[in-house]
Amino acid sequence: MKIKLNDFLTMEFDGRGILRANRNVLLRDFISDPTRYIPDAGVLGEIQAADAYARMEGTVREEMGLEEDVRRLHEKGVDNLLKWSLAAEEVKANVHGANKQFLDAAFIELMSSMTMSAPMKLEGCYESVYNARWHHVLEVPGGEGTGMYVREGEAQQSWTYRAVGKTFEKNDGVQQSGAVRPRLMVLTSDRGWPYTWGQGLNELIHDCYVNCEVDRVWQTVKGGLTEWFSSHGKNKISPDPFVLIGTPGIGKSMAAGSYLLYQLLHYDAKRLQMVAYFIGNRKFLFDKTTKTVEKYSAASSIVDILDGFSGRGLKGYIIYDVALKGHQTSTALPCKGWGMIVVTPPDKNNYESWAKLVRAKKIIINCPDESDVRAMCVWKEHNRQLEEEEADYWKKVKDRMDKVGPLLRYIFDDSEYKSRLVSCEGKVKSMNLFATHYYSILGTNEVCDDSHISHKVVKVVRVRGGSNLELPLNALMSPYLGNLVTCKLAELMAPNNFILLVLAIKDDLLSKPLEKHSVFTFFSGAFVSAIIPKLRELKLQEDVPPHRCALESRPHERPLKPCLLPLLEKFKKKINIEYRVLYKPEAQNFPLVDAFFFVKSNPKTLVGLRMATAGEHHTTTSTVRQFTECLAAYFNGWEELSREMSWEMIYVQHENSTPMNEWQRCDVDNSDNVSRAENREIAAFWEEEVRQYQVSVSSRDFK
């Protein structure tokens, strides 16, 4: 039982007895020496007298006894049920009674299932996968609306790659300017793919979507095979194993798993004679010499079967998809002469021990991007798989992506999407202070398990570490969930702790995944104090006298709590303006600012915050007009309040960005929504009444 002491005390005793020094202490360690971890005799006595403690202690001691039995049996060479049945009586005598009874019963069940473990031949399935039909979606550079279209067959020009370490990255440098390029490839199998075989689904999934990220996985696997066969018999008994890690729900199993299977079946049969495909508790064996596929029962030991093939000199490749909990990768795989890739979500319990044992190399697959998903919508429309017109369908799917992220499992199905959204919103809204520590993985390469409540709102992004090895960076899943999470964390945590947790993890303060949420740094008194001396006024004319910004003259009035402004179409009732509140719009295209707050000065001041990476960030009169219209829609009495209100803009940049040095203009753009007279009035207001400041920041400003 890998539950930590502090977690147990929180769940059962409302946190009584928690000590910071015990944050990594497991219950088994505590059971062994309770007074070491809770020195207060009174508190310890109350805890040990409780029924919850007695139940926990019994469970932990049973588990410890089981682990001790397993260790002793391994020392005696007993590592499977057959060897247990043949073990000497003195070996069995050292096993605890309950564990001995369990092993005896398991062996009897194994023997009774042997007659039912013969494989089932799946007629026509090998041919269906091997002969899957190609289509591709082409993308016209700069095209919109009609910029994508479907063609039969393989694309004449596919993606190109460059080697980076032991894996590959797409090489955009060789793309000819203006050339039509493939955005998506589609493989269609009449009998579906193993991902859905035997699941009892009403409809098989026939289409396997292959984008650049999926193809990159195959290029890496193929590169490993090429290297191994070129040096066969010299140093390695098998090709390098891989572990493919990606966000749950993006299509790893259906896309990457199916595409790898297709390509491996087409790989030189003289070199690879077989492909084994594991997914959850389902096991399939593809024989390339007889062109057949057999399905093995859950009770069968396909590991022993593969060992038998290996012993006869046959070579193959194993695709091991950890699709279900409790189906961790077998440490007995791969067998000699076989390659292997494990497909898994970022749950280290699924693969960590196996990967360390076999020294598997990580492949991190990114989520599909917006253009990939749009191409899938184009294909569905072309293939008559939807009722709506393409333009309307894509808009609906795009809106879903903005909410729950680029998860193919949810964005193409209305009921799945609604259920996922409600679940994610519920997770965030029910978050308490204790749960906030799970979000410390943001911006780090730490791989967690899916018991963390954060796993529904965090996706993995590929980055490169030392020796160009691939690493999974944890980023917020979507703009909408990012807003919900950061606002909730800011509400629950002390300002400095929140900043350090989410933004100061790395020196990349304004990195793309967290850029829009960097406005929450203004909750921190230490941060505000650190940047005030660094604020530079941007002047329209150099000879104009300096003007102290509101944050400098009244630093104690920095915002203390967040308020997420929902989309206007969902906003029901206007609210009153509050001071010391950071207003963060949910809309990703909110005009002019990323966030803003009000300072109770004389006159009152609106402070707009804009995160910027470029050396200039000019605006237009129509954008300013849209901003004021939004404020009038959100706040009671805005027309009257705004008459005597001064404006300030603070442009926040990372210290490595090109700094702004000049006044940011408000250009007249002659929008149909703004009259000429109003254009001139807005432009004059911007020049005469809006003060501008620039500040360059880094993580050092949090210290």
mmCIF file of N, CA and C in Angstrom, residues 514-620:
data_model
loop_
_atom_site.group_PDB
_atom_site.id
_atom_site.type_symbol
_atom_site.label_atom_id
_atom_site.label_comp_id
_atom_site.label_asym_id
_atom_site.label_seq_id
_atom_site.Cartn_x
_atom_site.Cartn_y
_atom_site.Cartn_z
ATOM 1 N N LEU A 514 1.875 28.650 -20.207
ATOM 2 C CA LEU A 514 1.423 29.406 -19.043
ATOM 3 C C LEU A 514 1.338 30.903 -19.311
ATOM 4 N N GLU A 515 1.605 31.319 -20.539
ATOM 5 C CA GLU A 515 1.731 32.744 -20.838
ATOM 6 C C GLU A 515 0.519 33.538 -20.378
ATOM 7 N N LYS A 516 -0.676 33.094 -20.756
ATOM 8 C CA LYS A 516 -1.873 33.858 -20.450
ATOM 9 C C LYS A 516 -2.207 33.853 -18.962
ATOM 10 N N HIS A 517 -1.641 32.905 -18.223
ATOM 11 C CA HIS A 517 -1.940 32.817 -16.800
ATOM 12 C C HIS A 517 -0.899 33.530 -15.949
ATOM 13 N N SER A 518 0.097 34.114 -16.591
ATOM 14 C CA SER A 518 1.147 34.804 -15.850
ATOM 15 C C SER A 518 0.635 36.058 -15.165
ATOM 16 N N VAL A 519 -0.563 36.507 -15.539
ATOM 17 C CA VAL A 519 -1.130 37.687 -14.884
ATOM 18 C C VAL A 519 -1.337 37.455 -13.394
ATOM 19 N N PHE A 520 -1.431 36.191 -12.978
ATOM 20 C CA PHE A 520 -1.659 35.907 -11.567
ATOM 21 C C PHE A 520 -0.445 36.227 -10.706
ATOM 22 N N THR A 521 0.679 36.525 -11.339
ATOM 23 C CA THR A 521 1.849 36.939 -10.561
ATOM 24 C C THR A 521 1.566 38.198 -9.756
ATOM 25 N N PHE A 522 0.585 38.982 -10.179
ATOM 26 C CA PHE A 522 0.300 40.243 -9.499
ATOM 27 C C PHE A 522 -0.400 40.036 -8.158
ATOM 28 N N PHE A 523 -0.740 38.790 -7.802
ATOM 29 C CA PHE A 523 -1.221 38.508 -6.452
ATOM 30 C C PHE A 523 -0.086 38.581 -5.434
ATOM 31 N N SER A 524 1.129 38.397 -5.887
ATOM 32 C CA SER A 524 2.274 38.278 -4.983
ATOM 33 C C SER A 524 2.821 39.647 -4.605
ATOM 34 N N GLY A 525 2.835 39.929 -3.293
ATOM 35 C CA GLY A 525 3.423 41.182 -2.833
ATOM 36 C C GLY A 525 4.895 41.258 -3.147
ATOM 37 N N ALA A 526 5.597 40.120 -3.013
ATOM 38 C CA ALA A 526 7.032 40.100 -3.304
ATOM 39 C C ALA A 526 7.281 40.390 -4.778
ATOM 40 N N PHE A 527 6.433 39.836 -5.641
ATOM 41 C CA PHE A 527 6.597 40.082 -7.072
ATOM 42 C C PHE A 527 6.354 41.548 -7.408
ATOM 43 N N VAL A 528 5.271 42.112 -6.868
ATOM 44 C CA VAL A 528 4.960 43.521 -7.144
ATOM 45 C C VAL A 528 6.078 44.423 -6.648
ATOM 46 N N SER A 529 6.584 44.134 -5.437
ATOM 47 C CA SER A 529 7.685 44.945 -4.898
ATOM 48 C C SER A 529 8.933 44.833 -5.770
ATOM 49 N N ALA A 530 9.157 43.636 -6.337
ATOM 50 C CA ALA A 530 10.356 43.418 -7.151
ATOM 51 C C ALA A 530 10.277 44.135 -8.491
ATOM 52 N N ILE A 531 9.081 44.249 -9.064
ATOM 53 C CA ILE A 531 8.992 44.831 -10.408
ATOM 54 C C ILE A 531 8.792 46.337 -10.401
ATOM 55 N N ILE A 532 8.320 46.905 -9.289
ATOM 56 C CA ILE A 532 8.063 48.352 -9.270
ATOM 57 C C ILE A 532 9.292 49.156 -9.691
ATOM 58 N N PRO A 533 10.497 48.853 -9.162
ATOM 59 C CA PRO A 533 11.668 49.630 -9.612
ATOM 60 C C PRO A 533 12.004 49.400 -11.089
ATOM 61 N N LYS A 534 11.488 48.321 -11.673
ATOM 62 C CA LYS A 534 11.829 47.991 -13.058
ATOM 63 C C LYS A 534 10.809 48.529 -14.066
ATOM 64 N N LEU A 535 9.706 49.089 -13.575
ATOM 65 C CA LEU A 535 8.691 49.623 -14.477
ATOM 66 C C LEU A 535 9.239 50.815 -15.259
ATOM 67 N N ARG A 536 9.104 50.770 -16.579
ATOM 68 C CA ARG A 536 9.555 51.877 -17.433
ATOM 69 C C ARG A 536 8.342 52.495 -18.121
ATOM 70 N N GLU A 537 8.212 53.784 -17.999
ATOM 71 C CA GLU A 537 7.106 54.464 -18.666
ATOM 72 C C GLU A 537 7.417 54.599 -20.156
ATOM 73 N N LEU A 538 6.442 54.254 -20.985
ATOM 74 C CA LEU A 538 6.552 54.438 -22.433
ATOM 75 C C LEU A 538 5.834 55.739 -22.788
ATOM 76 N N LYS A 539 6.572 56.697 -23.311
ATOM 77 C CA LYS A 539 6.016 58.029 -23.547
ATOM 78 C C LYS A 539 5.806 58.277 -25.035
ATOM 79 N N LEU A 540 4.725 59.010 -25.324
ATOM 80 C CA LEU A 540 4.496 59.444 -26.695
ATOM 81 C C LEU A 540 5.509 60.513 -27.091
ATOM 82 N N GLN A 541 5.839 61.376 -26.113
ATOM 83 C CA GLN A 541 6.838 62.424 -26.321
ATOM 84 C C GLN A 541 7.806 62.400 -25.152
ATOM 85 N N GLU A 542 9.080 62.446 -25.439
ATOM 86 C CA GLU A 542 10.095 62.305 -24.402
ATOM 87 C C GLU A 542 10.080 63.446 -23.398
ATOM 88 N N ASP A 543 9.680 64.654 -23.815
ATOM 89 C CA ASP A 543 9.741 65.807 -22.920
ATOM 90 C C ASP A 543 8.548 65.902 -21.983
ATOM 91 N N VAL A 544 7.632 64.944 -22.061
ATOM 92 C CA VAL A 544 6.485 64.933 -21.154
ATOM 93 C C VAL A 544 6.958 64.535 -19.757
ATOM 94 N N PRO A 545 6.504 65.231 -18.705
ATOM 95 C CA PRO A 545 6.923 64.885 -17.343
ATOM 96 C C PRO A 545 6.561 63.439 -17.006
ATOM 97 N N PRO A 546 7.375 62.765 -16.192
ATOM 98 C CA PRO A 546 7.072 61.372 -15.820
ATOM 99 C C PRO A 546 5.798 61.276 -14.992
ATOM 100 N N HIS A 547 5.179 60.110 -15.061
ATOM 101 C CA HIS A 547 3.943 59.868 -14.315
ATOM 102 C C HIS A 547 4.079 58.547 -13.565
ATOM 103 N N ARG A 548 3.910 58.591 -12.249
ATOM 104 C CA ARG A 548 3.996 57.363 -11.448
ATOM 105 C C ARG A 548 2.747 56.519 -11.684
ATOM 106 N N CYS A 549 2.959 55.251 -11.943
ATOM 107 C CA CYS A 549 1.803 54.383 -12.168
ATOM 108 C C CYS A 549 1.107 54.084 -10.848
ATOM 109 N N ALA A 550 -0.157 53.684 -10.947
ATOM 110 C CA ALA A 550 -0.960 53.429 -9.750
ATOM 111 C C ALA A 550 -0.358 52.321 -8.904
ATOM 112 N N LEU A 551 0.225 51.324 -9.543
ATOM 113 C CA LEU A 551 0.815 50.213 -8.801
ATOM 114 C C LEU A 551 2.012 50.674 -7.981
ATOM 115 N N GLU A 552 2.728 51.663 -8.490
ATOM 116 C CA GLU A 552 3.893 52.180 -7.771
ATOM 117 C C GLU A 552 3.473 53.075 -6.614
ATOM 118 N N SER A 553 2.473 53.923 -6.838
ATOM 119 C CA SER A 553 2.045 54.845 -5.787
ATOM 120 C C SER A 553 1.161 54.173 -4.746
ATOM 121 N N ARG A 554 0.496 53.081 -5.113
ATOM 122 C CA ARG A 554 -0.402 52.379 -4.184
ATOM 123 C C ARG A 554 -0.182 50.864 -4.290
ATOM 124 N N PRO A 555 1.027 50.379 -3.983
ATOM 125 C CA PRO A 555 1.316 48.940 -4.138
ATOM 126 C C PRO A 555 0.462 48.060 -3.239
ATOM 127 N N HIS A 556 -0.027 48.618 -2.128
ATOM 128 C CA HIS A 556 -0.857 47.834 -1.206
ATOM 129 C C HIS A 556 -2.227 47.523 -1.803
ATOM 130 N N GLU A 557 -2.558 48.140 -2.940
ATOM 131 C CA GLU A 557 -3.853 47.891 -3.564
ATOM 132 C C GLU A 557 -3.745 46.936 -4.758
ATOM 133 N N ARG A 558 -2.675 46.153 -4.765
ATOM 134 C CA ARG A 558 -2.577 45.115 -5.797
ATOM 135 C C ARG A 558 -3.737 44.132 -5.623
ATOM 136 N N PRO A 559 -4.115 43.403 -6.650
ATOM 137 C CA PRO A 559 -5.229 42.451 -6.524
ATOM 138 C C PRO A 559 -4.893 41.306 -5.574
ATOM 139 N N LEU A 560 -5.912 40.839 -4.875
ATOM 140 C CA LEU A 560 -5.728 39.746 -3.907
ATOM 141 C C LEU A 560 -6.506 38.489 -4.275
ATOM 142 N N LYS A 561 -7.537 38.618 -5.096
ATOM 143 C CA LYS A 561 -8.327 37.438 -5.454
ATOM 144 C C LYS A 561 -8.723 37.518 -6.923
ATOM 145 N N PRO A 562 -8.992 36.367 -7.545
ATOM 146 C CA PRO A 562 -9.344 36.353 -8.969
ATOM 147 C C PRO A 562 -10.848 36.366 -9.191
ATOM 148 N N CYS A 563 -11.242 36.804 -10.365
ATOM 149 C CA CYS A 563 -12.631 36.685 -10.805
ATOM 150 C C CYS A 563 -12.606 36.330 -12.286
ATOM 151 N N LEU A 564 -13.087 35.151 -12.616
ATOM 152 C CA LEU A 564 -13.107 34.698 -14.006
ATOM 153 C C LEU A 564 -14.359 35.242 -14.681
ATOM 154 N N LEU A 565 -14.170 36.052 -15.721
ATOM 155 C CA LEU A 565 -15.303 36.610 -16.461
ATOM 156 C C LEU A 565 -15.710 35.632 -17.556
ATOM 157 N N PRO A 566 -16.923 35.070 -17.482
ATOM 158 C CA PRO A 566 -17.339 34.079 -18.486
ATOM 159 C C PRO A 566 -17.572 34.734 -19.842
ATOM 160 N N LEU A 567 -17.755 33.906 -20.857
ATOM 161 C CA LEU A 567 -18.082 34.420 -22.182
ATOM 162 C C LEU A 567 -19.363 35.241 -22.100
ATOM 163 N N LEU A 568 -19.421 36.343 -22.836
ATOM 164 C CA LEU A 568 -20.567 37.245 -22.746
ATOM 165 C C LEU A 568 -21.879 36.546 -23.089
ATOM 166 N N GLU A 569 -21.836 35.603 -24.038
ATOM 167 C CA GLU A 569 -23.079 34.925 -24.404
ATOM 168 C C GLU A 569 -23.619 34.056 -23.265
ATOM 169 N N LYS A 570 -22.769 33.760 -22.276
ATOM 170 C CA LYS A 570 -23.202 32.963 -21.126
ATOM 171 C C LYS A 570 -23.310 33.805 -19.858
ATOM 172 N N PHE A 571 -23.050 35.103 -19.984
ATOM 173 C CA PHE A 571 -23.073 35.998 -18.823
ATOM 174 C C PHE A 571 -24.514 36.459 -18.602
ATOM 175 N N LYS A 572 -25.043 36.249 -17.400
ATOM 176 C CA LYS A 572 -26.467 36.475 -17.165
ATOM 177 C C LYS A 572 -26.776 37.807 -16.480
ATOM 178 N N LYS A 573 -25.974 38.209 -15.505
ATOM 179 C CA LYS A 573 -26.303 39.393 -14.712
ATOM 180 C C LYS A 573 -25.062 40.226 -14.464
ATOM 181 N N LYS A 574 -25.176 41.541 -14.698
ATOM 182 C CA LYS A 574 -24.044 42.431 -14.486
ATOM 183 C C LYS A 574 -23.604 42.410 -13.024
ATOM 184 N N ILE A 575 -22.333 42.715 -12.806
ATOM 185 C CA ILE A 575 -21.775 42.729 -11.455
ATOM 186 C C ILE A 575 -21.234 44.114 -11.142
ATOM 187 N N ASN A 576 -21.028 44.389 -9.858
ATOM 188 C CA ASN A 576 -20.443 45.654 -9.437
ATOM 189 C C ASN A 576 -18.927 45.582 -9.521
ATOM 190 N N ILE A 577 -18.306 46.707 -9.799
ATOM 191 C CA ILE A 577 -16.849 46.774 -9.809
ATOM 192 C C ILE A 577 -16.328 46.596 -8.388
ATOM 193 N N GLU A 578 -15.311 45.759 -8.237
ATOM 194 C CA GLU A 578 -14.644 45.586 -6.951
ATOM 195 C C GLU A 578 -13.171 45.932 -7.105
ATOM 196 N N TYR A 579 -12.621 46.497 -6.038
ATOM 197 C CA TYR A 579 -11.196 46.792 -6.032
ATOM 198 C C TYR A 579 -10.434 45.584 -5.477
ATOM 199 N N ARG A 580 -9.145 45.505 -5.822
ATOM 200 C CA ARG A 580 -8.271 44.427 -5.371
ATOM 201 C C ARG A 580 -8.719 43.062 -5.908
ATOM 202 N N VAL A 581 -9.410 43.081 -7.031
ATOM 203 C CA VAL A 581 -9.847 41.854 -7.711
ATOM 204 C C VAL A 581 -9.218 41.837 -9.102
ATOM 205 N N LEU A 582 -8.600 40.714 -9.463
ATOM 206 C CA LEU A 582 -8.031 40.561 -10.800
ATOM 207 C C LEU A 582 -9.079 39.911 -11.695
ATOM 208 N N TYR A 583 -9.551 40.641 -12.678
ATOM 209 C CA TYR A 583 -10.559 40.134 -13.600
ATOM 210 C C TYR A 583 -9.857 39.462 -14.774
ATOM 211 N N LYS A 584 -10.134 38.156 -14.937
ATOM 212 C CA LYS A 584 -9.491 37.353 -15.990
ATOM 213 C C LYS A 584 -10.571 36.871 -16.955
ATOM 214 N N PRO A 585 -10.608 37.401 -18.186
ATOM 215 C CA PRO A 585 -11.633 36.970 -19.141
ATOM 216 C C PRO A 585 -11.424 35.515 -19.573
ATOM 217 N N GLU A 586 -12.525 34.802 -19.697
ATOM 218 C CA GLU A 586 -12.448 33.430 -20.202
ATOM 219 C C GLU A 586 -12.192 33.404 -21.701
ATOM 220 N N ALA A 587 -12.713 34.386 -22.431
ATOM 221 C CA ALA A 587 -12.577 34.425 -23.887
ATOM 222 C C ALA A 587 -11.118 34.543 -24.292
ATOM 223 N N GLN A 588 -10.695 33.682 -25.227
ATOM 224 C CA GLN A 588 -9.305 33.716 -25.684
ATOM 225 C C GLN A 588 -9.029 34.897 -26.605
ATOM 226 N N ASN A 589 -10.081 35.440 -27.208
ATOM 227 C CA ASN A 589 -9.905 36.588 -28.105
ATOM 228 C C ASN A 589 -10.396 37.881 -27.465
ATOM 229 N N PHE A 590 -10.330 37.947 -26.131
ATOM 230 C CA PHE A 590 -10.769 39.154 -25.436
ATOM 231 C C PHE A 590 -9.914 40.331 -25.898
ATOM 232 N N PRO A 591 -10.547 41.481 -26.193
ATOM 233 C CA PRO A 591 -9.785 42.591 -26.775
ATOM 234 C C PRO A 591 -8.883 43.311 -25.776
ATOM 235 N N LEU A 592 -7.765 43.761 -26.250
ATOM 236 C CA LEU A 592 -6.838 44.710 -25.634
ATOM 237 C C LEU A 592 -5.975 44.155 -24.509
ATOM 238 N N VAL A 593 -6.569 43.405 -23.543
ATOM 239 C CA VAL A 593 -5.828 42.995 -22.352
ATOM 240 C C VAL A 593 -5.993 41.501 -22.105
ATOM 241 N N ASP A 594 -5.080 40.956 -21.281
ATOM 242 C CA ASP A 594 -5.216 39.576 -20.810
ATOM 243 C C ASP A 594 -5.932 39.524 -19.471
ATOM 244 N N ALA A 595 -5.854 40.605 -18.715
ATOM 245 C CA ALA A 595 -6.533 40.726 -17.429
ATOM 246 C C ALA A 595 -6.495 42.201 -17.038
ATOM 247 N N PHE A 596 -7.269 42.554 -16.005
ATOM 248 C CA PHE A 596 -7.263 43.948 -15.554
ATOM 249 C C PHE A 596 -7.757 44.008 -14.115
ATOM 250 N N PHE A 597 -7.459 45.120 -13.450
ATOM 251 C CA PHE A 597 -7.971 45.360 -12.103
ATOM 252 C C PHE A 597 -8.156 46.857 -11.916
ATOM 253 N N PHE A 598 -8.866 47.215 -10.844
ATOM 254 C CA PHE A 598 -9.156 48.620 -10.569
ATOM 255 C C PHE A 598 -8.456 49.043 -9.281
ATOM 256 N N VAL A 599 -7.940 50.265 -9.286
ATOM 257 C CA VAL A 599 -7.264 50.833 -8.115
ATOM 258 C C VAL A 599 -8.099 51.999 -7.608
ATOM 259 N N LYS A 600 -8.334 52.010 -6.289
ATOM 260 C CA LYS A 600 -9.162 53.062 -5.679
ATOM 261 C C LYS A 600 -8.317 54.301 -5.418
ATOM 262 N N SER A 601 -7.912 54.940 -6.477
ATOM 263 C CA SER A 601 -7.108 56.158 -6.388
ATOM 264 C C SER A 601 -8.009 57.355 -6.693
ATOM 265 N N ASN A 602 -7.424 58.503 -6.832
ATOM 266 C CA ASN A 602 -8.187 59.699 -7.182
ATOM 267 C C ASN A 602 -7.525 60.379 -8.384
ATOM 268 N N PRO A 603 -8.059 60.239 -9.581
ATOM 269 C CA PRO A 603 -9.285 59.500 -9.906
ATOM 270 C C PRO A 603 -9.046 57.996 -9.902
ATOM 271 N N LYS A 604 -10.136 57.241 -9.954
ATOM 272 C CA LYS A 604 -10.024 55.784 -10.006
ATOM 273 C C LYS A 604 -9.243 55.376 -11.252
ATOM 274 N N THR A 605 -8.522 54.238 -11.148
ATOM 275 C CA THR A 605 -7.640 53.818 -12.237
ATOM 276 C C THR A 605 -7.971 52.398 -12.682
ATOM 277 N N LEU A 606 -8.072 52.218 -13.985
ATOM 278 C CA LEU A 606 -8.155 50.883 -14.576
ATOM 279 C C LEU A 606 -6.749 50.502 -15.023
ATOM 280 N N VAL A 607 -6.254 49.365 -14.528
ATOM 281 C CA VAL A 607 -4.923 48.884 -14.902
ATOM 282 C C VAL A 607 -5.091 47.645 -15.776
ATOM 283 N N GLY A 608 -4.703 47.757 -17.042
ATOM 284 C CA GLY A 608 -4.767 46.626 -17.962
ATOM 285 C C GLY A 608 -3.425 45.918 -18.033
ATOM 286 N N LEU A 609 -3.447 44.598 -18.024
ATOM 287 C CA LEU A 609 -2.223 43.796 -18.088
ATOM 288 C C LEU A 609 -2.184 43.058 -19.423
ATOM 289 N N ARG A 610 -1.063 43.162 -20.084
ATOM 290 C CA ARG A 610 -0.897 42.475 -21.368
ATOM 291 C C ARG A 610 0.429 41.739 -21.374
ATOM 292 N N MET A 611 0.382 40.394 -21.540
ATOM 293 C CA MET A 611 1.597 39.613 -21.663
ATOM 294 C C MET A 611 2.099 39.732 -23.101
ATOM 295 N N ALA A 612 3.343 40.059 -23.280
ATOM 296 C CA ALA A 612 3.859 40.316 -24.627
ATOM 297 C C ALA A 612 5.237 39.701 -24.796
ATOM 298 N N THR A 613 5.491 39.168 -25.980
ATOM 299 C CA THR A 613 6.812 38.631 -26.303
ATOM 300 C C THR A 613 7.495 39.442 -27.392
ATOM 301 N N ALA A 614 6.698 40.110 -28.236
ATOM 302 C CA ALA A 614 7.274 40.899 -29.328
ATOM 303 C C ALA A 614 7.702 42.273 -28.829
ATOM 304 N N GLY A 615 8.479 42.955 -29.648
ATOM 305 C CA GLY A 615 8.980 44.271 -29.277
ATOM 306 C C GLY A 615 7.966 45.373 -29.454
ATOM 307 N N GLU A 616 6.791 45.064 -29.988
ATOM 308 C CA GLU A 616 5.727 46.057 -30.113
ATOM 309 C C GLU A 616 4.385 45.359 -30.039
ATOM 310 N N HIS A 617 3.375 46.096 -29.557
ATOM 311 C CA HIS A 617 2.043 45.518 -29.392
ATOM 312 C C HIS A 617 1.016 46.632 -29.594
ATOM 313 N N HIS A 618 0.998 47.198 -30.794
ATOM 314 C CA HIS A 618 0.075 48.288 -31.095
ATOM 315 C C HIS A 618 -1.359 47.759 -31.134
ATOM 316 N N THR A 619 -2.310 48.675 -30.984
ATOM 317 C CA THR A 619 -3.716 48.289 -31.022
ATOM 318 C C THR A 619 -4.451 49.174 -32.023
ATOM 319 N N THR A 620 -5.777 49.038 -32.076
ATOM 320 C CA THR A 620 -6.592 49.815 -33.011
ATOM 321 C C THR A 620 -7.778 50.422 -32.281
#
